[in-house]
Tab-separated table of C-alpha atoms and ligand atoms in Angstrom:
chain	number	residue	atom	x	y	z
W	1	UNK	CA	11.984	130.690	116.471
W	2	UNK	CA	15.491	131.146	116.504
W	3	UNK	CA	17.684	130.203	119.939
W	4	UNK	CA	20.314	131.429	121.999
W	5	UNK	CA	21.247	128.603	123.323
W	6	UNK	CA	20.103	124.765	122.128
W	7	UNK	CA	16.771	123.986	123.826
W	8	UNK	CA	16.221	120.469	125.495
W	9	UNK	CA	13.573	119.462	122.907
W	10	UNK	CA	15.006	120.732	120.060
W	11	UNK	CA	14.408	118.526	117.171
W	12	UNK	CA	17.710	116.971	115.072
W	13	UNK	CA	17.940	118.609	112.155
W	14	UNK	CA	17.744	115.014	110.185
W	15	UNK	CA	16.096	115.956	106.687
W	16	UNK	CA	16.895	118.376	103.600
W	17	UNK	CA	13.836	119.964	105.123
W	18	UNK	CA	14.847	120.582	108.624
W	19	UNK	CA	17.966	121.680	107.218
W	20	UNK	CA	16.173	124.131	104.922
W	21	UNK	CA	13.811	125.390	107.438
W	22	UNK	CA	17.102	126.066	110.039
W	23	UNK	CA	19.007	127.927	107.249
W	24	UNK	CA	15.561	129.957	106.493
W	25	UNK	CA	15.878	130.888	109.999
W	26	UNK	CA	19.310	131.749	110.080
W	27	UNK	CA	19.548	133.965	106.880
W	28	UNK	CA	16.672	136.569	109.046
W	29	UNK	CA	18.555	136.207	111.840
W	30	UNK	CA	21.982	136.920	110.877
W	31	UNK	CA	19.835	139.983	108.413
W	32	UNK	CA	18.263	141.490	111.406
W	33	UNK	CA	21.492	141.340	113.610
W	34	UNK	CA	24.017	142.599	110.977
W	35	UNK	CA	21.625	145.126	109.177
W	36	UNK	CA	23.716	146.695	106.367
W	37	UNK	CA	26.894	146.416	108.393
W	38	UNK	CA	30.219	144.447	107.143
W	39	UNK	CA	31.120	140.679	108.576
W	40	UNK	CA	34.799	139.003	108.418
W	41	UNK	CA	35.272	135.211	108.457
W	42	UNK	CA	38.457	133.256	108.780
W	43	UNK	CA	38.007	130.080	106.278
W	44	UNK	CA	39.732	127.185	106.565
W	45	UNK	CA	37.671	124.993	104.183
W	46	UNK	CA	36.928	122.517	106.895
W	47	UNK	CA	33.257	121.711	107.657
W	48	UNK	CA	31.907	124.522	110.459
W	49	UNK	CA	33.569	127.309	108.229
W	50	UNK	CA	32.668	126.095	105.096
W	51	UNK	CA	28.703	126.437	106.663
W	52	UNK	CA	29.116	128.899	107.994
W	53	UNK	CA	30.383	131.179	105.114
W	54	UNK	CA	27.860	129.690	102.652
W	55	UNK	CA	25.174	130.451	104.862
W	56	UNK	CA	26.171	133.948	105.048
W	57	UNK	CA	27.044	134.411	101.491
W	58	UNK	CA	22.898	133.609	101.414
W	59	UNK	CA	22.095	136.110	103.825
W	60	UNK	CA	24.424	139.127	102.922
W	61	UNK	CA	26.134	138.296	99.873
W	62	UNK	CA	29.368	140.815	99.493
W	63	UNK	CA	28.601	141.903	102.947
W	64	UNK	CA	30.969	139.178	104.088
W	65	UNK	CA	34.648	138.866	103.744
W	66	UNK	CA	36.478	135.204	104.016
W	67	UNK	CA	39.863	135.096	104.505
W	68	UNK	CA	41.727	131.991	103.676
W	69	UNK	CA	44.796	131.700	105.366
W	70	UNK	CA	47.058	128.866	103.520
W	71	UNK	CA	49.550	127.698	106.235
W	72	UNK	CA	51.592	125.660	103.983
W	73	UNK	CA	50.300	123.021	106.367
W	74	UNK	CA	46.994	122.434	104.240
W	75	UNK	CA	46.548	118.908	102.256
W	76	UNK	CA	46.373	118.775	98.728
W	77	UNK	CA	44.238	120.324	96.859
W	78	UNK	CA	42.449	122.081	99.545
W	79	UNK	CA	43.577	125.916	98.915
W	80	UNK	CA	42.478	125.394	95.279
W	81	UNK	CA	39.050	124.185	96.070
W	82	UNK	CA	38.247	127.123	98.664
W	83	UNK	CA	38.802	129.768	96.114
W	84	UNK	CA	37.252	127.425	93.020
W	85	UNK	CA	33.765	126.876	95.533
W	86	UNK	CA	33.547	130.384	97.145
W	87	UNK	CA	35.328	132.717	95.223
W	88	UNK	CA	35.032	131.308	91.608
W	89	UNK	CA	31.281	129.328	92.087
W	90	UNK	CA	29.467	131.169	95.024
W	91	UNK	CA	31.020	134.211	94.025
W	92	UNK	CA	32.137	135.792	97.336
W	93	UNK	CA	34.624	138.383	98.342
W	94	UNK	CA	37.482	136.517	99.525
W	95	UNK	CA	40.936	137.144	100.314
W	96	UNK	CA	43.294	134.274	100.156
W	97	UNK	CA	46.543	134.876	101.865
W	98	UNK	CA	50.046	132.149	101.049
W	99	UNK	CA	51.585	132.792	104.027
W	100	UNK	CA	53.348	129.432	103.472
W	101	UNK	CA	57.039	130.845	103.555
W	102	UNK	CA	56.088	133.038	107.103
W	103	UNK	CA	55.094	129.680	108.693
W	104	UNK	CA	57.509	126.871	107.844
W	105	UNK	CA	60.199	129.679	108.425
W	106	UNK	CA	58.904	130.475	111.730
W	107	UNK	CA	58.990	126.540	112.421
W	108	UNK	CA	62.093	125.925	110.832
W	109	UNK	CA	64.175	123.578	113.682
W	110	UNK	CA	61.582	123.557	115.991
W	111	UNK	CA	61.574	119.953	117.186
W	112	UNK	CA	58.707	120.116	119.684
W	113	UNK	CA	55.439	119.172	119.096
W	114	UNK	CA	53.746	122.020	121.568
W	115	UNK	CA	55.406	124.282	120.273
W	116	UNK	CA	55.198	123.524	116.981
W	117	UNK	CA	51.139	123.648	117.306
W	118	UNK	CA	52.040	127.159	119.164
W	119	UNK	CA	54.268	128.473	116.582
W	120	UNK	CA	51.108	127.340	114.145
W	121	UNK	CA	48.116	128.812	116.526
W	122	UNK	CA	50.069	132.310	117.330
W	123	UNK	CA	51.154	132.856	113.901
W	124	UNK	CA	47.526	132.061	112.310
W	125	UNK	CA	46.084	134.537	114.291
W	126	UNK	CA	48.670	137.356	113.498
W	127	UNK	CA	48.449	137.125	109.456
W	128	UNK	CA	44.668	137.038	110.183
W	129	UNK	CA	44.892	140.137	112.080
W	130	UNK	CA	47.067	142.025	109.649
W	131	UNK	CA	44.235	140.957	107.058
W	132	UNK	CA	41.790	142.400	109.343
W	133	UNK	CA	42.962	145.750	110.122
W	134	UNK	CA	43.559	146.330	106.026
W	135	UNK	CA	39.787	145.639	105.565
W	136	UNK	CA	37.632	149.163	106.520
W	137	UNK	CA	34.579	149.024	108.673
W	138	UNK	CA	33.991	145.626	109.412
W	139	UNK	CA	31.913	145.534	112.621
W	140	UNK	CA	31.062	141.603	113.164
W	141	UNK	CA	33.264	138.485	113.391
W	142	UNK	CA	32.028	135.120	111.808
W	143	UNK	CA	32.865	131.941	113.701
W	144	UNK	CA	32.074	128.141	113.219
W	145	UNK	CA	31.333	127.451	116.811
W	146	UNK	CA	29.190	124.269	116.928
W	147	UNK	CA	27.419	123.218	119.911
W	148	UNK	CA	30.279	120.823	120.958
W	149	UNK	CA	32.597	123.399	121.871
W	150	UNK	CA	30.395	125.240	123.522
W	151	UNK	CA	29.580	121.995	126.076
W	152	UNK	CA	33.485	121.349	126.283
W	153	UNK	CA	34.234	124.533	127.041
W	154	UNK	CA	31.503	124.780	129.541
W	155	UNK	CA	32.370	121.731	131.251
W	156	UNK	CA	36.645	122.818	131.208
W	157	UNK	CA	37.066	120.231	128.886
W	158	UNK	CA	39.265	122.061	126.037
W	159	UNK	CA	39.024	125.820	125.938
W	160	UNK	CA	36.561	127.419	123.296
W	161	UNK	CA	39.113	127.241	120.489
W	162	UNK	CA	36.954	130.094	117.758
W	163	UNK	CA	36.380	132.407	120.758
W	164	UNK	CA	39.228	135.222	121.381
W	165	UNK	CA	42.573	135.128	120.410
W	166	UNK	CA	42.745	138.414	118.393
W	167	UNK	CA	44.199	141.232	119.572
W	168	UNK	CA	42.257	144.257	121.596
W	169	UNK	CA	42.233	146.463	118.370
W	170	UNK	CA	40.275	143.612	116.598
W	171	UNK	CA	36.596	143.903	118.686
W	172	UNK	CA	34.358	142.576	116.996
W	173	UNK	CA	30.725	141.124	117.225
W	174	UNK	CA	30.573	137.457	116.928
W	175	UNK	CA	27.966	135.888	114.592
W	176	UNK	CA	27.906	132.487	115.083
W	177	UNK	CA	25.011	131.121	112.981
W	178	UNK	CA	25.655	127.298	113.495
W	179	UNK	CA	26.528	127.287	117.101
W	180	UNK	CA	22.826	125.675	118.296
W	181	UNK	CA	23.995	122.442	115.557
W	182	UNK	CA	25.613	119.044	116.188
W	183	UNK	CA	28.423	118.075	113.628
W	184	UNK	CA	25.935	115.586	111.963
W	185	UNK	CA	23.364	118.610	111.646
W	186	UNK	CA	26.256	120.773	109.994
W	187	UNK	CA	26.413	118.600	107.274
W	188	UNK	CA	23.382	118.322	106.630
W	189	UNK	CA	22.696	122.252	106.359
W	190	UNK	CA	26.305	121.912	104.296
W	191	UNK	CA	24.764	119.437	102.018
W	192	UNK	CA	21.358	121.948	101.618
W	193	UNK	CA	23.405	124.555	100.785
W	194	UNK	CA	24.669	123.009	97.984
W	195	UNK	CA	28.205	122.414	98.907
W	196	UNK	CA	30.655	119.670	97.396
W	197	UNK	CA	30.049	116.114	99.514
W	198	UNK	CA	33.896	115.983	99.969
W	199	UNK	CA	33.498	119.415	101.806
W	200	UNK	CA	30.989	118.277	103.659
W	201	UNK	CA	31.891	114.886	105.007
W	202	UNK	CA	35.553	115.247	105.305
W	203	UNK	CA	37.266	113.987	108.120
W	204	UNK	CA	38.565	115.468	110.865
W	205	UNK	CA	41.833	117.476	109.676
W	206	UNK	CA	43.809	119.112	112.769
W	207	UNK	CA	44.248	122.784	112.912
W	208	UNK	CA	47.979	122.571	112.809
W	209	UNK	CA	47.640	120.253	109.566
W	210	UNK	CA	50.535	118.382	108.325
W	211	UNK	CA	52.496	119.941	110.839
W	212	UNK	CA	51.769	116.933	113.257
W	213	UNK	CA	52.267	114.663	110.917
W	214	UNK	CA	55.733	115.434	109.527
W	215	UNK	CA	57.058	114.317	113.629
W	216	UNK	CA	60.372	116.384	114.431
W	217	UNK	CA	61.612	119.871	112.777
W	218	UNK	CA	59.694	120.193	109.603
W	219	UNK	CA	61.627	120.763	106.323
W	220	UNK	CA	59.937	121.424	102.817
W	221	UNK	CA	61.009	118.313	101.396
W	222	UNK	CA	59.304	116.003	103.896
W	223	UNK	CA	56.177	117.947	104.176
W	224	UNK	CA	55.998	117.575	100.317
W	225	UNK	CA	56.226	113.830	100.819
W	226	UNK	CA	53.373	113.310	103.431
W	227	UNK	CA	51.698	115.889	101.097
W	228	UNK	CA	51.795	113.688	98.227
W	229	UNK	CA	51.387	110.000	100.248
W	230	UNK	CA	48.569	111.489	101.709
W	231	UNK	CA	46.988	112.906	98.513
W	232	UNK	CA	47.401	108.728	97.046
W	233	UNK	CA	45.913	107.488	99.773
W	234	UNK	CA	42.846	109.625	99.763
W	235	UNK	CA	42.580	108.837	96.108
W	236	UNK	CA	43.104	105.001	96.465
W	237	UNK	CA	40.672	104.821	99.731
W	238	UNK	CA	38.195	106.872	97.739
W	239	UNK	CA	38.398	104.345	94.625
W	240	UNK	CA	37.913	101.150	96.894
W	241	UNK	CA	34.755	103.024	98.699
W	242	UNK	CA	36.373	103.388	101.464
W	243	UNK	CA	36.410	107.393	102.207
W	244	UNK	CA	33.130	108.333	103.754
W	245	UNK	CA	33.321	104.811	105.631
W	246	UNK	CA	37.063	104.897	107.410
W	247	UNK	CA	36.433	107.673	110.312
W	248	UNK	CA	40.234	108.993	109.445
W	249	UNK	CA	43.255	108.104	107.371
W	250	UNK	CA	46.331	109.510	106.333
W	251	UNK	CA	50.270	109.115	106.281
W	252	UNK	CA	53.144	110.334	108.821
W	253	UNK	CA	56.555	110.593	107.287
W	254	UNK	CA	58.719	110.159	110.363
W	255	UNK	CA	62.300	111.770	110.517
W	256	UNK	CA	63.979	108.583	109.905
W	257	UNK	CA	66.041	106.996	107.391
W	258	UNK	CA	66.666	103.382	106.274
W	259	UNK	CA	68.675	101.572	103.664
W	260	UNK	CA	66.544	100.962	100.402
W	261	UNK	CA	67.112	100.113	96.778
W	262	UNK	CA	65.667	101.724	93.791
W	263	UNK	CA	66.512	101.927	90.255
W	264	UNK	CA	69.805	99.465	91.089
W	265	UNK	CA	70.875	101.834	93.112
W	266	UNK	CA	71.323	102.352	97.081
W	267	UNK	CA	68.479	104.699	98.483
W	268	UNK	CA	68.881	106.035	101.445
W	269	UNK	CA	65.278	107.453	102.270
W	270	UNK	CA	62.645	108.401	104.716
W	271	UNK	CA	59.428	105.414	105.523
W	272	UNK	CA	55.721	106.462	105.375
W	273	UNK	CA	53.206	105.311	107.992
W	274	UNK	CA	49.684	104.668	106.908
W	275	UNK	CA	47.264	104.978	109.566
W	276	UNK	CA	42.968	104.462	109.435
W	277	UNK	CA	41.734	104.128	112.534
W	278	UNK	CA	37.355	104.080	113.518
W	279	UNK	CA	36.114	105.459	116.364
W	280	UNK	CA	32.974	107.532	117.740
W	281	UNK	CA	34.521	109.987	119.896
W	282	UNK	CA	38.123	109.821	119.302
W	283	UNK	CA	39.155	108.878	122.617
W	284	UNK	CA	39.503	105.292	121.745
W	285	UNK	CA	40.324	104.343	118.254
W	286	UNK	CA	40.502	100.621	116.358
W	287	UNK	CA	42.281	99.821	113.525
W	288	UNK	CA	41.011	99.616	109.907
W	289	UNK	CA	40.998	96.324	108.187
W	290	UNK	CA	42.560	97.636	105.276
W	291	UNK	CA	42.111	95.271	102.157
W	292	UNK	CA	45.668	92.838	101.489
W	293	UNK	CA	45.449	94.142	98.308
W	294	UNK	CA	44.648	97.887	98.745
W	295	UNK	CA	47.579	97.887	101.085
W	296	UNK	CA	49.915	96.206	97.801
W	297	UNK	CA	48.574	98.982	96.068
W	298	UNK	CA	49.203	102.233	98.233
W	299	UNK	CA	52.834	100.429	98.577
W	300	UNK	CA	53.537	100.403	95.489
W	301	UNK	CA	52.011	103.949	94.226
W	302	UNK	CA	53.625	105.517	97.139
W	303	UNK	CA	57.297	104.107	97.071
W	304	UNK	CA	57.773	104.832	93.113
W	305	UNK	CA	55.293	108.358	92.956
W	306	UNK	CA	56.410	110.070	96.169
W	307	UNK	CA	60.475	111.467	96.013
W	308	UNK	CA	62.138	110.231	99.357
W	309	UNK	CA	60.300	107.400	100.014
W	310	UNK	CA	61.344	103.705	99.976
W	311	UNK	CA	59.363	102.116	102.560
W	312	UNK	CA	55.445	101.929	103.627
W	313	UNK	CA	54.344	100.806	106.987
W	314	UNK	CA	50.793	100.173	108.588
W	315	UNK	CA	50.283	101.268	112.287
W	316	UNK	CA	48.247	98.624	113.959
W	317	UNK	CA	47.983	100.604	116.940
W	318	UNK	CA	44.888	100.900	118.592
W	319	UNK	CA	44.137	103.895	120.983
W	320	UNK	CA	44.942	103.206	123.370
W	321	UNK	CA	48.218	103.185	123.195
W	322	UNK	CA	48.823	105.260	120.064
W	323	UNK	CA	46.919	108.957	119.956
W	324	UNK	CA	45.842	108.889	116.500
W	325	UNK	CA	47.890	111.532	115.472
W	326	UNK	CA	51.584	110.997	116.060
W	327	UNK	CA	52.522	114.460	118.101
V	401	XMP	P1	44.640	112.198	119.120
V	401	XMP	O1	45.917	112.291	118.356
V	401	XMP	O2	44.639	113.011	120.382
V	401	XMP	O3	43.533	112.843	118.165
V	401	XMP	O4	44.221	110.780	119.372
V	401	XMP	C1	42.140	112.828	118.401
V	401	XMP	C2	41.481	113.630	117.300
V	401	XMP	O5	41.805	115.023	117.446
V	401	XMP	C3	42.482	115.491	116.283
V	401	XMP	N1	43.588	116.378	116.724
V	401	XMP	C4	43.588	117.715	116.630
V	401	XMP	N2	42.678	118.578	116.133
V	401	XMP	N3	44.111	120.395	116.655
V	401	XMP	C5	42.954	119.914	116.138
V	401	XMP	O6	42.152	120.716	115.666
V	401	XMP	C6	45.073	119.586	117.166
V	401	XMP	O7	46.105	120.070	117.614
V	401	XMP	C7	44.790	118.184	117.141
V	401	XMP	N4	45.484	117.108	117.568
V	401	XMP	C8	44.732	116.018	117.295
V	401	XMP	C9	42.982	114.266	115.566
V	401	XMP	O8	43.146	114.491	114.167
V	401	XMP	C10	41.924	113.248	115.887
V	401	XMP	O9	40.815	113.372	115.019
């Protein structure tokens, strides 16, 4: 039976089996409702997309187009392992766009954190137009609605963020095969459709990326930085057992400058924040008790690895009063 809308009594999709049974379901569905027709997907290689597009690549193979739209803004790593798992492993038609240079341009200056996230939003949706109206005969859109948003936006918490935004030329269908699922459920379809764990149970990552965490007018140099401190965290935190277990971590490189030392010499550089914070629903948030010795560590790797950096700080902020993310 496949549903509309998430019944009362539907059971959690807990086990491989479940998971295998829902995707069974799925693949007829999305068959019978996009017949021999063509589908477009915009991938971001976060979790609901990710799902999404495998699940499709099951049920109509080169039927389906993903577009990956690099923003500059992604961590690292995370272009390269879109095109290595879909385009290279599950073998799918997929366009992958660098429109890195359009977006930090656009943002170049721009101090505000609002508009910085609008700068990010508007411009996401234009290349992915553009991409659109170059492909021929695509009738449906793929999105990675999950049952959350739907609830939020039902109750006026947060608009639906996948619904809309594209221009009137751009009508399309929606096919929304994971929109009946709980986060926890998505992974586990994720997980039966063979996808890489670190795909699967990533953390949260925020649309606009890095952008939020490079506070102020972003400039190349100082995204690279929180690029890189955030790559050595993920790799240390990983080693120590701790990724999978932290709910979120990574590093904020301030516009800021202090007085340093390195090689002998004065170094006049930026400071990077570490922050790892647990919570359930993200509205409150408590501080990780990160190991004495992991901390040592990340200070050391970061302040002689990362150009531009010559200081490492922990937030010990709960939420409240820090948001988790710094803009
Ligand atoms: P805050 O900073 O509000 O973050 O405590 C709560 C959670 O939401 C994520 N977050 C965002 N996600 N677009 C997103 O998709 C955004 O603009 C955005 N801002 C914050 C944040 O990473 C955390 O998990």
């Amino acid at each position: 039976m496949v549903y509309d809308r998430r019944p009362d009594d539907m059971e959690r999709i807990t086990t491989p089996e479940l998971a295998n049974a829902f995707i069974d379901e799925q693949v007829q569905a999305v068959k019978e409702q996009v017949g021999d027709k063509k589908v477009l997907l915009a991938l971001s290689g976060g979790v609901d997309s990710s799902v999404v597009a495998a699940l499709l690549i099951k049920a109509i193979g080169d039927q389906l187009t993903c577009v990956h739209v690099n923003h500059g803004l992604l961590r690292k790593g995370e272009p390269e392992q879109v095109i290595e798992v879909f385009q290279n492993q599950m073998n799918a038609n997929l366009v992958y766009v660098d429109a890195t240079d359009r977006f930090l341009d656009k943002l170049a200056g721009v101090d505000d954190p609002e508009t910085k996230r609008m700068i990010i939003g508007n411009e996401f949706i234009e290349v992915f137009a553009e991409e659109a109206r170059k492909l021929e005969g695509v009738e449906f859109l793929a999105q990675g609605t999950i049952w959350p948003d739907i609830l939020e936006s039902e109750d006026g918490i947060k608009a639906h963020h996948n619904a809309g935004g594209l221009p009137e030329d751009l009508n399309f269908e929606l096919v929304e095969p994971v929109k009946i699922l709980f986060k926890d459920e998505v992974r586990m379809v994720g997980d039966a459709l063979g996808l890489p764990e670190n795909m699967v149970y990533r953390q949260p990552f925020p649309g606009p990326g890095l952008g939020v965490r490079c506070p102020g007018a972003i400039t190349r140099d100082r995204l690279e930085a929180v690029r890189e401190s955030d790559a050595i965290l993920r790799e240390e935190f990983e080693k120590a057992g701790l990724a999978g277990k932290v709910w979120q971590y990574f590093t904020v490189v301030p516009d800021f400058r202090s007085t340093g030392v390195k090689d002998g010499k004065r170094a006049f550089e930026w400071m990077c924040i570490i922050r790892a914070v647990n919570t359930k629903d993200a509205m409150t948030a408590e501080i990780e008790h990160v190991p004495f010795d992991l901390m040592q560590k990340l200070v050391d790797r970061i302040t002689h690895e990362v150009p531009g950096i010559n200081r490492v700080l922990y937030d010990m902020t709960p939420k409240p009063t820090g948001t988790i993310e710094y803009e």
